[in-house]
Rosetta silent file (secondary structure, phi, psi, omega in degrees, C-alpha in Angstrom):
SEQUENCE: XXXXXXXXXXXXXXXXXXXXXXXXXXXXXXXXXXXXXXXXXXXXXXXXXXXXXXXXXXXXXXXXXXXXXXXXXXXXX
SCORE:     score description
SCORE:     0.000 S_00000001
   1 L     0.000  -23.942  179.919  -25.412   -3.955  -22.136 S_00000001
   2 H   -83.503  -43.832 -173.429  -23.594   -7.069  -20.825 S_00000001
   3 H   -57.929  -31.940 -170.579  -20.178   -5.613  -21.735 S_00000001
   4 H   -76.155  -34.178  177.483  -20.909   -2.540  -19.601 S_00000001
   5 H   -73.440  -42.922  176.272  -21.875   -4.821  -16.629 S_00000001
   6 H   -65.022  -44.145 -178.799  -18.863   -6.960  -16.983 S_00000001
   7 H   -59.390  -42.603  178.075  -16.536   -3.914  -17.326 S_00000001
   8 H   -67.330  -32.866 -176.235  -18.164   -2.553  -13.994 S_00000001
   9 H   -79.921  -25.754  175.112  -17.591   -5.798  -12.150 S_00000001
  10 H   -72.017  -39.999  178.295  -13.970   -5.780  -13.186 S_00000001
  11 H   -57.136  -42.482 -177.546  -13.673   -2.091  -12.034 S_00000001
  12 H   -61.235  -36.658 -178.132  -15.303   -3.151   -8.694 S_00000001
  13 H   -69.773  -40.056  176.972  -12.958   -5.996   -8.459 S_00000001
  14 H   -65.155  -45.343  175.309   -9.916   -3.676   -8.834 S_00000001
  15 H   -52.406  -52.273 -179.186  -11.183   -1.294   -6.340 S_00000001
  16 H   -58.535  -33.822 -172.972  -11.667   -4.013   -3.800 S_00000001
  17 H   -74.354  -32.493 -173.789   -8.129   -5.206   -4.381 S_00000001
  18 H   -69.014  -38.775  179.773   -6.803   -1.633   -4.006 S_00000001
  19 H   -72.086  -37.212  171.433   -8.645   -1.221   -0.718 S_00000001
  20 H   -63.587  -42.096  175.978   -7.540   -4.420    0.657 S_00000001
  21 H   -59.099  -43.084  173.377   -3.852   -3.548   -0.067 S_00000001
  22 H   -43.659  -60.611 -168.806   -4.493   -0.064    1.524 S_00000001
  23 H   -66.622  -38.396  168.095   -5.933   -1.439    4.520 S_00000001
  24 H   -54.049  -47.948  172.252   -3.107   -3.999    4.903 S_00000001
  25 H   -63.029  -27.573 -174.419   -0.479   -1.130    4.881 S_00000001
  26 H   -57.909  -42.130  173.735   -2.529    0.850    7.203 S_00000001
  27 L   -42.088  -37.498 -173.810   -1.325   -1.643    9.920 S_00000001
  28 L  -106.043    9.095 -175.319    2.180   -0.367    9.404 S_00000001
  29 H   -49.330  -55.330 -166.625    1.478    3.241    9.056 S_00000001
  30 H   -72.688  -37.419  175.258    3.149    4.510   12.362 S_00000001
  31 H   -62.280  -40.321  171.948    6.251    2.153   11.808 S_00000001
  32 H   -53.360  -48.555 -178.185    6.485    3.598    8.319 S_00000001
  33 H   -63.903  -46.145 -177.418    6.406    7.120    9.534 S_00000001
  34 H   -56.750  -48.994 -177.020    8.877    6.413   12.332 S_00000001
  35 H   -71.039  -30.170  178.175   11.489    4.922    9.891 S_00000001
  36 H   -73.216  -42.599 -174.965   11.134    7.762    7.244 S_00000001
  37 H   -63.877  -26.148  178.864   11.542   10.454   10.181 S_00000001
  38 L   -77.130   -1.804  179.066   14.653    8.535   11.238 S_00000001
  39 L    91.622   18.762  177.703   16.053    9.005    7.673 S_00000001
  40 L   -82.330  143.305  176.005   15.341    5.705    6.065 S_00000001
  41 L   -75.013  162.823  179.623   14.504    5.808    2.329 S_00000001
  42 H   -59.250  -48.825 -166.470   11.090    4.549    1.033 S_00000001
  43 H   -69.330  -39.670  179.811   12.874    1.493   -0.471 S_00000001
  44 H   -70.051  -37.372  172.636   14.664    0.546    2.765 S_00000001
  45 H   -56.028  -45.267 -175.962   11.446    1.041    4.665 S_00000001
  46 H   -63.087  -37.547 -176.645    9.599   -1.220    2.241 S_00000001
  47 H   -71.501  -34.991  174.885   12.406   -3.887    2.661 S_00000001
  48 H   -63.906  -49.571  179.655   12.103   -3.704    6.462 S_00000001
  49 H   -61.819  -50.848  178.625    8.328   -3.814    6.425 S_00000001
  50 H   -55.946  -33.612 -166.991    8.442   -6.816    3.893 S_00000001
  51 H   -66.118  -40.516 -176.693   11.057   -8.638    5.856 S_00000001
  52 L   -79.654    0.755 -175.632    8.360   -9.287    8.556 S_00000001
  53 L  -107.512  156.857  173.411    5.633  -10.500    6.242 S_00000001
  54 L   -70.499  179.542 -176.461    5.197  -14.092    4.943 S_00000001
  55 H   -76.136  -37.324 -177.263    5.983  -14.731    1.300 S_00000001
  56 H   -74.642   -6.192  177.374    2.212  -14.808    0.322 S_00000001
  57 H  -114.799   12.798 -179.244    1.743  -11.277    2.065 S_00000001
  58 L   -72.000  152.780 -178.074    4.498   -9.343    0.581 S_00000001
  59 L  -101.295  131.534  177.296    3.819   -5.957   -0.631 S_00000001
  60 L   -54.484  145.220  179.408    4.908   -4.759   -4.014 S_00000001
  61 H   -69.132  -33.162 -172.709    7.321   -1.838   -4.100 S_00000001
  62 H   -69.431  -41.915 -170.618    4.947    0.164   -6.515 S_00000001
  63 H   -72.997  -38.348  174.769    1.968   -0.229   -4.136 S_00000001
  64 H   -47.483  -59.373 -172.174    4.266    0.548   -1.219 S_00000001
  65 H   -61.029  -44.132  172.691    5.577    3.603   -2.775 S_00000001
  66 H   -54.929  -45.100  175.053    2.095    4.878   -3.840 S_00000001
  67 H   -50.795  -49.322  179.959    0.830    4.249   -0.316 S_00000001
  68 H   -67.374  -45.891 -172.314    3.818    6.343    1.234 S_00000001
  69 H   -69.271  -37.964 -171.423    3.549    9.160   -1.276 S_00000001
  70 H   -99.933  -14.944 -173.101   -0.334    9.672   -0.927 S_00000001
  71 H  -124.678  -16.089 -170.497   -0.925    8.668    2.665 S_00000001
  72 H  -113.555  -45.051 -167.792    2.192    8.916    4.759 S_00000001
  73 H   -60.610  -46.247 -169.455    4.758   11.498    3.514 S_00000001
  74 H   -61.628  -33.832 -178.677    2.434   14.517    4.391 S_00000001
  75 H   -70.620  -42.777 -172.001    2.113   13.167    8.032 S_00000001
  76 H   -80.289   -9.414  174.996    5.867   12.528    8.610 S_00000001
  77 L   -81.678    0.000    0.000    6.960   16.088    7.817 S_00000001
C-alpha cells in the first residue's frame, strides 16, 4: 500500500512539472504562431524563444517540440 502511495505522489509531481512547463510556454504561444507562419522552423523558433530567457528558465527542445506539435500547429495553419 505504501508503494502505491509513493508511486502516485511521483506521478502527481511529474504532472505538476508538465503543467508548469506548458503554462510557461503559453506566454509565447502567439509569438510561436507568428514565427511559424512566417516560415521559421520549429528549431529556429525554439532558439529565438530561448534566446530571450535566462539560463535557469531555458526550455528543452523536446518539451518545446511537443508543445508546438500538440498545442500550436493546428492553430497556425
